[in-house]
PDB file of C-alpha atoms in Angstrom:
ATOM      1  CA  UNK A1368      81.576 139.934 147.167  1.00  0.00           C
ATOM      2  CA  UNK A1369      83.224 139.993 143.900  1.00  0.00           C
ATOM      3  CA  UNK A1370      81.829 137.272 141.241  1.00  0.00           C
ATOM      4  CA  UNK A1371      83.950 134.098 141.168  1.00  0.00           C
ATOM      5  CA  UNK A1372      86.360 133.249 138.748  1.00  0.00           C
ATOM      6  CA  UNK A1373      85.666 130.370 136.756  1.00  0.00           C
ATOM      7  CA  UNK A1374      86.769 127.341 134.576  1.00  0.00           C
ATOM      8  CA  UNK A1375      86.179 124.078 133.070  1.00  0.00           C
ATOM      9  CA  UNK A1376      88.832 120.965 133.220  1.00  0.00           C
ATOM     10  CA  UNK A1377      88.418 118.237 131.196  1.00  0.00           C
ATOM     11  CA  UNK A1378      88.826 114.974 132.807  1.00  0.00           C
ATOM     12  CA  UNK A1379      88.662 111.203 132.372  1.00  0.00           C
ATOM     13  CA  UNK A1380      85.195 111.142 130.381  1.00  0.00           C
ATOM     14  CA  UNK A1381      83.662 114.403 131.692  1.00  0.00           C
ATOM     15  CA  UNK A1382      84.174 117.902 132.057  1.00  0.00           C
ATOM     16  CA  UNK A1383      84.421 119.781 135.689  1.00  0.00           C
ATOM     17  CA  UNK A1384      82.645 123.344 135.800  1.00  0.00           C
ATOM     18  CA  UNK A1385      84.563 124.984 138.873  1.00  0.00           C
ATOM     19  CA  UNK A1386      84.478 128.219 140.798  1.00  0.00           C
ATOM     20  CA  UNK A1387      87.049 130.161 142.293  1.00  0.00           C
ATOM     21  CA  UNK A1388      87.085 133.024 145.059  1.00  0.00           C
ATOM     22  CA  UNK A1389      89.485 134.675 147.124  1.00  0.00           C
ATOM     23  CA  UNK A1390      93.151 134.598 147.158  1.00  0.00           C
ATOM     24  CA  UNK A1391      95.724 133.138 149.430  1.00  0.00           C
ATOM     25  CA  UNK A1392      95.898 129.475 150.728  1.00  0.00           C
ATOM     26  CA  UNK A1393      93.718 126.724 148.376  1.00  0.00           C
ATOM     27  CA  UNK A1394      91.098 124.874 150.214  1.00  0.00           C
ATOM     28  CA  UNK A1395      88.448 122.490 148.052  1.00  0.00           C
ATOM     29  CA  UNK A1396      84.661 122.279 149.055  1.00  0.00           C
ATOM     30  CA  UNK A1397      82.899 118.933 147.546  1.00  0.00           C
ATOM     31  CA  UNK A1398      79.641 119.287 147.027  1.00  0.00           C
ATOM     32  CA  UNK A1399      76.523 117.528 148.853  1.00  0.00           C
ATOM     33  CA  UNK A1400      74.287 114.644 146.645  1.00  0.00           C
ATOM     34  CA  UNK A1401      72.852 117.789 144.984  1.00  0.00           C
ATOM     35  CA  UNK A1402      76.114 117.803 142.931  1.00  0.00           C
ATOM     36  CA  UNK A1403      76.231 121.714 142.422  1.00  0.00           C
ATOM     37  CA  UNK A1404      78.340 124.120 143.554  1.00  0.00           C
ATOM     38  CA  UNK A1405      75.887 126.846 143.922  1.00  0.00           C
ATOM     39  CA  UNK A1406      74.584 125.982 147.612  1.00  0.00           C
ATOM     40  CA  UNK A1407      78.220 126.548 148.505  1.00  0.00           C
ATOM     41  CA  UNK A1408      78.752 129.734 147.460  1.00  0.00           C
ATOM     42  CA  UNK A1409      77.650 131.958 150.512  1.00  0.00           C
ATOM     43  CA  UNK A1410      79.976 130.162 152.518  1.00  0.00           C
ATOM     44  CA  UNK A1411      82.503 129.905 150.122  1.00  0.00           C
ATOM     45  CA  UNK A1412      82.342 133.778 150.001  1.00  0.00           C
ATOM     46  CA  UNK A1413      83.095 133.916 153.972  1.00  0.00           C
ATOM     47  CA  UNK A1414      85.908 131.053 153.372  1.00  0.00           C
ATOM     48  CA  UNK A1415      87.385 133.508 150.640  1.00  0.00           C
ATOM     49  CA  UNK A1416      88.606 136.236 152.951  1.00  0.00           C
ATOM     50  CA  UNK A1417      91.115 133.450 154.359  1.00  0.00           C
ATOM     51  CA  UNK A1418      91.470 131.041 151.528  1.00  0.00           C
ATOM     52  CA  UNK A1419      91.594 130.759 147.854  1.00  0.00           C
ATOM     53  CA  UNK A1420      88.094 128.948 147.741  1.00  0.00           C
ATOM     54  CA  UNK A1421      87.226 126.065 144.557  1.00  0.00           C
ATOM     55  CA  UNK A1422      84.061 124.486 144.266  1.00  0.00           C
ATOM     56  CA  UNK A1423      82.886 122.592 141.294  1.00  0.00           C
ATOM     57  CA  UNK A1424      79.848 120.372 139.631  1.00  0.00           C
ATOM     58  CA  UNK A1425      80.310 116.929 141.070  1.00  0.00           C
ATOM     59  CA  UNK A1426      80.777 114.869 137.305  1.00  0.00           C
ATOM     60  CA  UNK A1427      77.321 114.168 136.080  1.00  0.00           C
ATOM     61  CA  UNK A1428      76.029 116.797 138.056  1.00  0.00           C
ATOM     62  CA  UNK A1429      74.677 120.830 136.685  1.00  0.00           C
ATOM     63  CA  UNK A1430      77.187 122.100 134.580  1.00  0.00           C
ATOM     64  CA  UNK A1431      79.832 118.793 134.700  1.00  0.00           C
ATOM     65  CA  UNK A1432      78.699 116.397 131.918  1.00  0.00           C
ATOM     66  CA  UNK A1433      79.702 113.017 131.526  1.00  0.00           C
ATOM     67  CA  UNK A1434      80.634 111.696 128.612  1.00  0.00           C
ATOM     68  CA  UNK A1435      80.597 107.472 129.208  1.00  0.00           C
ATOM     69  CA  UNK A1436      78.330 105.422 130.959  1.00  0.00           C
ATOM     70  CA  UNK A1437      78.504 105.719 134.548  1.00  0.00           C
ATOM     71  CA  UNK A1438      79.854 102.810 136.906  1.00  0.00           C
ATOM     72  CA  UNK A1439      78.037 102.313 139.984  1.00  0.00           C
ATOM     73  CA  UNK A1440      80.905 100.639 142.067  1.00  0.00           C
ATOM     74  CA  UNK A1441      83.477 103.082 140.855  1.00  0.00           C
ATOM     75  CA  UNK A1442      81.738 106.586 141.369  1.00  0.00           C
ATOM     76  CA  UNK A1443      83.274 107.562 144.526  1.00  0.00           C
ATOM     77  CA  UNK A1444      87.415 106.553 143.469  1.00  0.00           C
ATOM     78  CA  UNK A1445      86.125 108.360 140.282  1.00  0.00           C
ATOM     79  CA  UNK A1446      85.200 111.106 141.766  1.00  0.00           C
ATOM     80  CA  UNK A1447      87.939 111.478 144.760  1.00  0.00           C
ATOM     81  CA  UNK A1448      90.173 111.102 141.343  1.00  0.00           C
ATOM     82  CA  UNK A1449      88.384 114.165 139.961  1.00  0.00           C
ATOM     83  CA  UNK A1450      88.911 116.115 142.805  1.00  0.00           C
ATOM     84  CA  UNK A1451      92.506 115.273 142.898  1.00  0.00           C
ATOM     85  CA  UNK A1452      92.527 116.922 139.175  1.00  0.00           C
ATOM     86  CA  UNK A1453      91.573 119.602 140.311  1.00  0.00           C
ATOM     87  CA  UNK A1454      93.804 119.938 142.685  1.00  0.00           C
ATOM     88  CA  UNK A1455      96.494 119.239 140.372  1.00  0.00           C
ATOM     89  CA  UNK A1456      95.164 122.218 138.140  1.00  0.00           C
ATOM     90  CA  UNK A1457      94.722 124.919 140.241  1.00  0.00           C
ATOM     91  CA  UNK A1458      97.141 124.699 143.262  1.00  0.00           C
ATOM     92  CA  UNK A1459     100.481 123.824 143.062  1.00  0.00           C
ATOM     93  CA  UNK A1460     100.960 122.846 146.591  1.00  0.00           C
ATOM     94  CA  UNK A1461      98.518 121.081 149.342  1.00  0.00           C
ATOM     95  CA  UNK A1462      95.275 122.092 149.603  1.00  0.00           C
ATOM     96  CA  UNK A1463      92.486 122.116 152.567  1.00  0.00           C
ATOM     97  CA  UNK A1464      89.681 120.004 152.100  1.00  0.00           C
ATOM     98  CA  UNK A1465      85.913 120.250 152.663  1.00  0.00           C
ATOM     99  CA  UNK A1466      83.264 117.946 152.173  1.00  0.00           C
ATOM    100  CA  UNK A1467      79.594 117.190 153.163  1.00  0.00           C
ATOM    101  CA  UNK A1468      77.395 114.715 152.828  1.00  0.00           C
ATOM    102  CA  UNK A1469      78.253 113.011 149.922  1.00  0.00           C
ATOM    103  CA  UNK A1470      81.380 114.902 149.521  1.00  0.00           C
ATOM    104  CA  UNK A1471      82.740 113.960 153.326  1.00  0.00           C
ATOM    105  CA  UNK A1472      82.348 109.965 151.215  1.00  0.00           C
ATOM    106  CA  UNK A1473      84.286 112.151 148.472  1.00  0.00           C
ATOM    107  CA  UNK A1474      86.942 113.741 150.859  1.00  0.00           C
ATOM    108  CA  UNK A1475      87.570 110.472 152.944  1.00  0.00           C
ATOM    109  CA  UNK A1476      88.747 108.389 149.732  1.00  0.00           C
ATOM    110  CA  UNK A1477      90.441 111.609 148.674  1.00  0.00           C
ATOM    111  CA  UNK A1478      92.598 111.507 151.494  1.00  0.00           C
ATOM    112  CA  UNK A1479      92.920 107.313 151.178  1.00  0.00           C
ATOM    113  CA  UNK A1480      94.442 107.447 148.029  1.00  0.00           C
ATOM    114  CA  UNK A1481      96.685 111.137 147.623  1.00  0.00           C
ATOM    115  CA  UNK A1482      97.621 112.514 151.073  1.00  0.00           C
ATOM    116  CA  UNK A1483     100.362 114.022 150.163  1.00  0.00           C
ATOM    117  CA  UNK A1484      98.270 116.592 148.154  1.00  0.00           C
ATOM    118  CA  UNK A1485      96.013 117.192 151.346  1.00  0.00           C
ATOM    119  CA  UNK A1486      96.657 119.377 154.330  1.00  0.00           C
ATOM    120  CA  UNK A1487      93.835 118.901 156.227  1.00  0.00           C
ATOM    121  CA  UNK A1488      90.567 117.570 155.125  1.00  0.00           C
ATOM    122  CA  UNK A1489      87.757 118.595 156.929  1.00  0.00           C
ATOM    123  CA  UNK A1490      84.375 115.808 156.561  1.00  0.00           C
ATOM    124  CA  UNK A1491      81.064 116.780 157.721  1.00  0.00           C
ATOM    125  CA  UNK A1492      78.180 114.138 158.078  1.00  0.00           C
ATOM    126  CA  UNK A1493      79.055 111.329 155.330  1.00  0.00           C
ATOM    127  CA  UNK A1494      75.868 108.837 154.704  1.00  0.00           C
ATOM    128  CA  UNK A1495      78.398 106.298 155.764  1.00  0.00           C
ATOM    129  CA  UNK A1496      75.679 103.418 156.121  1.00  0.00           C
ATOM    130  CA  UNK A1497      78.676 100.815 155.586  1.00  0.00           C
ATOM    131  CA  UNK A1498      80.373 101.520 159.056  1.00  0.00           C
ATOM    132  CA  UNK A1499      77.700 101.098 161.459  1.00  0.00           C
ATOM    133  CA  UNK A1500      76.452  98.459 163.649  1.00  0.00           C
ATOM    134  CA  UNK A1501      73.206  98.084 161.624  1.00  0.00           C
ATOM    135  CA  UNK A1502      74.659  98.633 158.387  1.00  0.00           C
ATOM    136  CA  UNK A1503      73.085  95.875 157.023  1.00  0.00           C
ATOM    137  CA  UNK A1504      69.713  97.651 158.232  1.00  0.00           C
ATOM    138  CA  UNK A1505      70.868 100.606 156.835  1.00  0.00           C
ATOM    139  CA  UNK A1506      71.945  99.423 153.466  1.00  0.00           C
ATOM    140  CA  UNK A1507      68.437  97.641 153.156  1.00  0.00           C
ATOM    141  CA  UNK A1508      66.685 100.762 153.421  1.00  0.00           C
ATOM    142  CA  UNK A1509      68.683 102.469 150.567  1.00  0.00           C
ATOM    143  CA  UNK A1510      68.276  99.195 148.186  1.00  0.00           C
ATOM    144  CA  UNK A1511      64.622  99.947 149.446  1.00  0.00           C
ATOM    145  CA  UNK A1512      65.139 103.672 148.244  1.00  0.00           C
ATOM    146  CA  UNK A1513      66.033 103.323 144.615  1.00  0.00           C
ATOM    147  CA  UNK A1514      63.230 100.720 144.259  1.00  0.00           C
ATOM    148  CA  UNK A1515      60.529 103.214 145.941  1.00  0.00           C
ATOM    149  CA  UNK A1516      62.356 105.734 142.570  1.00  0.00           C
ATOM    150  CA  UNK A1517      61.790 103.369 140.139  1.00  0.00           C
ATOM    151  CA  UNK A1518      58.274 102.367 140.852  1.00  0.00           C
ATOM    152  CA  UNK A1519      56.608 105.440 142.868  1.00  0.00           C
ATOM    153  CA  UNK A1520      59.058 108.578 141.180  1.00  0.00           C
ATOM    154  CA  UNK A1521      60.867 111.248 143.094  1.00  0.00           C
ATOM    155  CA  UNK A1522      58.391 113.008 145.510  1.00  0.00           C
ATOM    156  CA  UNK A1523      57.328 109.650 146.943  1.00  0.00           C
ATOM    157  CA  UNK A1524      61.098 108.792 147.463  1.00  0.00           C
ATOM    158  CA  UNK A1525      61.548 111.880 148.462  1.00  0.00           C
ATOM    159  CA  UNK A1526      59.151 111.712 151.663  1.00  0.00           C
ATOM    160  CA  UNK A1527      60.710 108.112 152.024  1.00  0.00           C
ATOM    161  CA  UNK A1528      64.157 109.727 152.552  1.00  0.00           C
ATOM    162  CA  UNK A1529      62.995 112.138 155.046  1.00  0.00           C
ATOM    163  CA  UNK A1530      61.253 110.698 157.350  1.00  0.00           C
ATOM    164  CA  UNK A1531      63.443 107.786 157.586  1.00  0.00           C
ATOM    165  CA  UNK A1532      66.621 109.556 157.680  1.00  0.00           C
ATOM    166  CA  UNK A1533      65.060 112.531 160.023  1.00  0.00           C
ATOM    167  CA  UNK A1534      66.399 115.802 158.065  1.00  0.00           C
ATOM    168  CA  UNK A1535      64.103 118.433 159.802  1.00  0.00           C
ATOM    169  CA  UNK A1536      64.426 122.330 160.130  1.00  0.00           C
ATOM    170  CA  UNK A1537      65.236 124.871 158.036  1.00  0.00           C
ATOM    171  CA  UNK A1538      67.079 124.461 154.672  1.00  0.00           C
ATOM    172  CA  UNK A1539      67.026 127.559 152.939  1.00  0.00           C
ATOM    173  CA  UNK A1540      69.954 130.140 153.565  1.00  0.00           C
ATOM    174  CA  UNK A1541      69.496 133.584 155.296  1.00  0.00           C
ATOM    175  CA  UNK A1542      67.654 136.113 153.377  1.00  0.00           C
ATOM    176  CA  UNK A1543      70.743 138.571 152.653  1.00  0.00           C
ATOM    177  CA  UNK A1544      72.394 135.681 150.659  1.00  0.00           C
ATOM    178  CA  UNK A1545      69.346 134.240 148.699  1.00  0.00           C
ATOM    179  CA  UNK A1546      69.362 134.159 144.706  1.00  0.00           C
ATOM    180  CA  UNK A1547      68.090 136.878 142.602  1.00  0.00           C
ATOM    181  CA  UNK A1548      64.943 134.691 140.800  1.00  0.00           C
ATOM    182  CA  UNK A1549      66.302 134.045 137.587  1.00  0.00           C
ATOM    183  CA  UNK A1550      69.288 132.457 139.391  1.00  0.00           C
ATOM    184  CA  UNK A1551      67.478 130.431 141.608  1.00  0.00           C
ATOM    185  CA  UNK A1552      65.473 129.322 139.102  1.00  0.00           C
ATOM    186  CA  UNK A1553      68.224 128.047 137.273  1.00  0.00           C
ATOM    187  CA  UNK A1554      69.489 126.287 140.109  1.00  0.00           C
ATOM    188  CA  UNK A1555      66.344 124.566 140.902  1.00  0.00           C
ATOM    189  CA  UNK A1556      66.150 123.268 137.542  1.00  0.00           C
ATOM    190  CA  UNK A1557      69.785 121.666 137.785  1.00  0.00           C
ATOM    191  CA  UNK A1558      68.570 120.077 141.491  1.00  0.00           C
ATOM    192  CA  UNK A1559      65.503 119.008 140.246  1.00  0.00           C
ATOM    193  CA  UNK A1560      67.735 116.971 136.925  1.00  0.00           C
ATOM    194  CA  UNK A1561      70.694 116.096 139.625  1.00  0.00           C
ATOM    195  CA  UNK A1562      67.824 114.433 141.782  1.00  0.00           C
ATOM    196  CA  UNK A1563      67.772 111.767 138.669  1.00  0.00           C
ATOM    197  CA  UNK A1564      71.420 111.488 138.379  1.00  0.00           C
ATOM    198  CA  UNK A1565      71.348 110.673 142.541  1.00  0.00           C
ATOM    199  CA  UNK A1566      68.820 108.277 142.707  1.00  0.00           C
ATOM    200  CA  UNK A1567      70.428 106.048 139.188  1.00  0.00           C
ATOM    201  CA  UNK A1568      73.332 106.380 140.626  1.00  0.00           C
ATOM    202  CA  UNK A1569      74.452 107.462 144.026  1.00  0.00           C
ATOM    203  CA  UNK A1570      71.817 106.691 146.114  1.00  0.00           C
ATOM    204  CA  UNK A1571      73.013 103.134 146.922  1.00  0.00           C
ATOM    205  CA  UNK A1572      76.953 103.339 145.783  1.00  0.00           C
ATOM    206  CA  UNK A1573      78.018 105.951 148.516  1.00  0.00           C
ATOM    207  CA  UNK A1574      76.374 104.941 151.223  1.00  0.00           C
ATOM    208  CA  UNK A1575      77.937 101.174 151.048  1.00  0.00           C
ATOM    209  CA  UNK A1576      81.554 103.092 149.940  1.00  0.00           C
ATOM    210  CA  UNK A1577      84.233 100.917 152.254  1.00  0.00           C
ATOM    211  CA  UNK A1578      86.655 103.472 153.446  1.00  0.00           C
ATOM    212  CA  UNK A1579      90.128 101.565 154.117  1.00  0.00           C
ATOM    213  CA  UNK A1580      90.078 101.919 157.300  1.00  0.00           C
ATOM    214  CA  UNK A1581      94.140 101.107 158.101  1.00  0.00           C
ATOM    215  CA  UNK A1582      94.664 103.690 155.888  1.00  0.00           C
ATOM    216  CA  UNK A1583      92.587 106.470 157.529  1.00  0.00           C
ATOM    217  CA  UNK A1584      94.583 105.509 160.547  1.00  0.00           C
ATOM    218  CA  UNK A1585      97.948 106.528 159.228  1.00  0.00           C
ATOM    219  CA  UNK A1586      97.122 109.881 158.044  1.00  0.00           C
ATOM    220  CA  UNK A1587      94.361 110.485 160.519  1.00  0.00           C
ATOM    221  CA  UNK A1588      96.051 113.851 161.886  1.00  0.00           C
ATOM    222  CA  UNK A1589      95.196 115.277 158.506  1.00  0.00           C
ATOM    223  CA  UNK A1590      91.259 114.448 159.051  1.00  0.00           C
ATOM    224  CA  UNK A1591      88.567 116.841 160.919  1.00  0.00           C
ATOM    225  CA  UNK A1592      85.417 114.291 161.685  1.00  0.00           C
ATOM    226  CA  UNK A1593      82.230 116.907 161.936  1.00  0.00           C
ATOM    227  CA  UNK A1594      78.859 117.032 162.887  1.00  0.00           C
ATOM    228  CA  UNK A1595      75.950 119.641 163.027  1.00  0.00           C
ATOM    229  CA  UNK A1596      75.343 121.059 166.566  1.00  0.00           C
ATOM    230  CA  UNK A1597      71.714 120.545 165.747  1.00  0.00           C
ATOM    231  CA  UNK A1598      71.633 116.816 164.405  1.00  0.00           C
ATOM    232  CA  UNK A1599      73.414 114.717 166.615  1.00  0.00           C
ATOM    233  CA  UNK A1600      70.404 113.202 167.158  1.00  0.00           C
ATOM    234  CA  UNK A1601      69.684 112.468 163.759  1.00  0.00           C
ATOM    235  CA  UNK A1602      71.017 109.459 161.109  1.00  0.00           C
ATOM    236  CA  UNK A1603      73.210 111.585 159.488  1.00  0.00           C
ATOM    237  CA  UNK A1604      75.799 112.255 162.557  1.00  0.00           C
ATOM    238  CA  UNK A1605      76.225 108.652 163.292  1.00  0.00           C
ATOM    239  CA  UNK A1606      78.384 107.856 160.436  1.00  0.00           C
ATOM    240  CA  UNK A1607      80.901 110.328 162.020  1.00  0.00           C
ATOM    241  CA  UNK A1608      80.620 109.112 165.675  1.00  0.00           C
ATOM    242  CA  UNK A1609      81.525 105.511 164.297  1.00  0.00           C
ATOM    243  CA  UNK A1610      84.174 106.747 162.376  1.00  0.00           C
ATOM    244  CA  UNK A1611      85.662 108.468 165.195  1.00  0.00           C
ATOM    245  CA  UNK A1612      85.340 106.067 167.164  1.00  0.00           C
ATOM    246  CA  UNK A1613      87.257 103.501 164.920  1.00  0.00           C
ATOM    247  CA  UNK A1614      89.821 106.189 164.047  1.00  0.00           C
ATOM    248  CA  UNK A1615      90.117 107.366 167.639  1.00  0.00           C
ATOM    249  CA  UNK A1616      89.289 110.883 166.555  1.00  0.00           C
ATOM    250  CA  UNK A1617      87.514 113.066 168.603  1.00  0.00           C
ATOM    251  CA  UNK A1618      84.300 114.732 166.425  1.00  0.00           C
ATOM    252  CA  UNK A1619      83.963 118.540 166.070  1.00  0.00           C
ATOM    253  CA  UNK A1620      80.484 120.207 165.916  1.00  0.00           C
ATOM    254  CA  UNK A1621      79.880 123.172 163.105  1.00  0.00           C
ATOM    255  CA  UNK A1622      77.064 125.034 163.363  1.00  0.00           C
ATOM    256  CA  UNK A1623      73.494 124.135 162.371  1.00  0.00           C
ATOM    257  CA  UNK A1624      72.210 120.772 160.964  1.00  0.00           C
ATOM    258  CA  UNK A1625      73.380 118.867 157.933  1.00  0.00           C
ATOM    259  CA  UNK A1626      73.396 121.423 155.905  1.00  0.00           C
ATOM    260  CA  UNK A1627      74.348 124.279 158.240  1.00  0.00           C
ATOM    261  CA  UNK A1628      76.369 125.115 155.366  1.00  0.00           C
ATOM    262  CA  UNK A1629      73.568 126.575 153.916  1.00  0.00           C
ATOM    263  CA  UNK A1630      71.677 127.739 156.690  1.00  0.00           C
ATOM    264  CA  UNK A1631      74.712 129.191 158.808  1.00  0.00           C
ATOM    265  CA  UNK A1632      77.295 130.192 156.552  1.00  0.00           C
ATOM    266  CA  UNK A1633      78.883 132.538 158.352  1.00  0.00           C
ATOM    267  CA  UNK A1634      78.899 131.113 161.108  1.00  0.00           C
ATOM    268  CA  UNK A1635      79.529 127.549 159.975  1.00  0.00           C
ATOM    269  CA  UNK A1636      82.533 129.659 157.620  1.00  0.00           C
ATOM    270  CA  UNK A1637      83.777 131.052 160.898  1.00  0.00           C
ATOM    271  CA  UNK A1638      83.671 127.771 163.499  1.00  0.00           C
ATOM    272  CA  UNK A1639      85.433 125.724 159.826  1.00  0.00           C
ATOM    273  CA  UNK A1640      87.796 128.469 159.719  1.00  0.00           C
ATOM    274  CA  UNK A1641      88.987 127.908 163.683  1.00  0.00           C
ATOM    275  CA  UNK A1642      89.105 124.431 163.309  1.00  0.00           C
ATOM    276  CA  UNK A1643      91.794 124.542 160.816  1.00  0.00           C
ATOM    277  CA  UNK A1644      93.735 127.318 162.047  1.00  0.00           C
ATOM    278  CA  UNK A1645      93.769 124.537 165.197  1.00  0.00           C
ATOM    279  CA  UNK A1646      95.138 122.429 163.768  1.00  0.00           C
ATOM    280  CA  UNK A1647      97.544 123.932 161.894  1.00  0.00           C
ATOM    281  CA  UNK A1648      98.622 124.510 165.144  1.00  0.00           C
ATOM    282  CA  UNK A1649      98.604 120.993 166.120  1.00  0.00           C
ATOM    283  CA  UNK A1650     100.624 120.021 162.434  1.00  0.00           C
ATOM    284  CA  UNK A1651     103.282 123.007 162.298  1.00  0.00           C
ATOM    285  CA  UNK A1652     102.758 122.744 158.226  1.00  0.00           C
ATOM    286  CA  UNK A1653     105.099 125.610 156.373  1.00  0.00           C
ATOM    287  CA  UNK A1654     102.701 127.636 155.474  1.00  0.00           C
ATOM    288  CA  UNK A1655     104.562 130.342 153.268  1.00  0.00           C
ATOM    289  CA  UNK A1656     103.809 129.232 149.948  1.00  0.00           C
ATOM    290  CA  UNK A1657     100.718 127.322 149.855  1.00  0.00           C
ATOM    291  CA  UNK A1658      98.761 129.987 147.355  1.00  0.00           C
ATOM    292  CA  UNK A1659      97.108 128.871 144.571  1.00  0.00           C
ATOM    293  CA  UNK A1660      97.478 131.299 141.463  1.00  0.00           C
ATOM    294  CA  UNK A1661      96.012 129.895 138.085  1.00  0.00           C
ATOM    295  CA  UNK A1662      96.343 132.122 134.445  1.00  0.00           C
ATOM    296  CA  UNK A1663      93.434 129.477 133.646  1.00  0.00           C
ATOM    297  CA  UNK A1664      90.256 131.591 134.980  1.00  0.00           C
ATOM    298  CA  UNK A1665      87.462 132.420 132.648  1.00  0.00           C
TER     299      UNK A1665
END
């Protein structure tokens, strides 16, 4: 695959570092709690054959610094408003949406507050702790999180996370799309400074994020609910199934676990690719003219 284009936008008190692949209709990937758009690319490499592909540093995140203090309550408005932005920059008419983990949270208020700028948006396994029967449980544990952080450091957190939350298999991609070592070193060095920026600040926000609820309703043939064929048994496709549930959606599996993304991206890129061509479909959209040219590439 070709190298990506890319670009910085400056917005509201930080600065977006964004990628851009492929050419044809725009679709946005929001990145995980890791915050970079690097774990992305493989699959938005497949995605670029049918789409014209952005993915970006979540703000305070890699290369996106922030350039004002940070406000808890506010970070996932602030950053659905970011995305919008970059909407707004690149693409001149709606664009598809995906986001996991931490993006899905990202995506959902995304489509909440500027559907018109949306086709369809496409939310994989959102920590939605706020939605479920034992929230209250569930928010408990991430208060109990950030406190393990502050007084035991990352790594102890770290096994905290896991083994509550059950993430288990494989999390690496396939060997034919791994880093050369200089550029996975680089990225591990950003995760390793993002895992910081998560635990101050995201760690307890987005999992308590309210979505409105009345307003998912209304433009709920625009949303895709998904899980990982792999973790239904696991915390992080219950979110989802509630959500569904509430909405009256019907959930759609992609391949792998939660981050099957990373694991399967050609096949995830391939199953994400289906569901939207379903339900374009379903929608009817005009289709002709929703290409995203930008001069603004570096």
């Amino acid at each position: 695959m070709r190298p990506p284009r890319h670009g910085t936008l400056d917005v509201p008190g930080a600065r977006l570092y964004y990628e851009v692949r492929g050419y044809g209709p725009p679709m946005l990937c929001i990145p995980t709690g890791n915050g970079d758009a690097t774990p992305l690319g493989p699959l938005a490499d497949s995605l670029a054959k049918h789409y014209t592909v952005i993915t970006y540093d979540r703000r305070g995140f890699s290369r996106s610094p922030v350039f004002e203090p940070t406000e808890d309550h506010r970070r996932v408005d602030v950053d659905a408003h970011d995305a919008r932005l970059l909407v707004d920059h690149l693409c001149d008419k709606p664009a598809e949406v995906f986001g996991t983990c931490s993006g899905g949270i990202v995506a959902l208020a995304l489509l909440q507050a500027h559907p018109h700028r949306l086709h369809t948006v496409v939310v994989h396994e959102p920590p939605l702790a706020s939605i479920l029967p034992d929230a209250e449980q569930w928010l408990a544990f991430y208060d109990n999180l950030y406190l393990t952080y502050r007084e035991r450091g990352i790594d102890a957190a770290r096994e905290v996370f896991r083994d509550h939350v059950g993430l288990e298999g494989e999390t690496r991609p396939p060997k034919d799309v791994q880093l050369p070592p200089d550029q996975l070193e680089q990225l591990l060095a950003r995760l390793r400074r993002n895992q910081v920026f998560w635990y101050e600040h995201e760690t307890r926000s987005f999992p308590a994020y309210r979505p409105d609820l009345t307003t998912l309703r209304r433009h709920s043939d625009q949303l895709v609910l998904a899980g990982g064929t792999t973790s239904r048994e696991q915390y992080a496709y219950r979110p989802n199934m509630e959500l569904a549930r509430l909405l009256g959606l019907t959930m759609v599996d992609l391949p792998g676990g939660h981050v099957g993304h990373v694991t399967h991206p050609y096949e995830f890129a391939d199953r994400l690719v289906d569901t939207l061509r379903g339900k374009q479909r379903t929608t009817q959209p005009s289709r002709n003219d929703l290409h995203c040219p930008h001069p603004g590439y570096k």
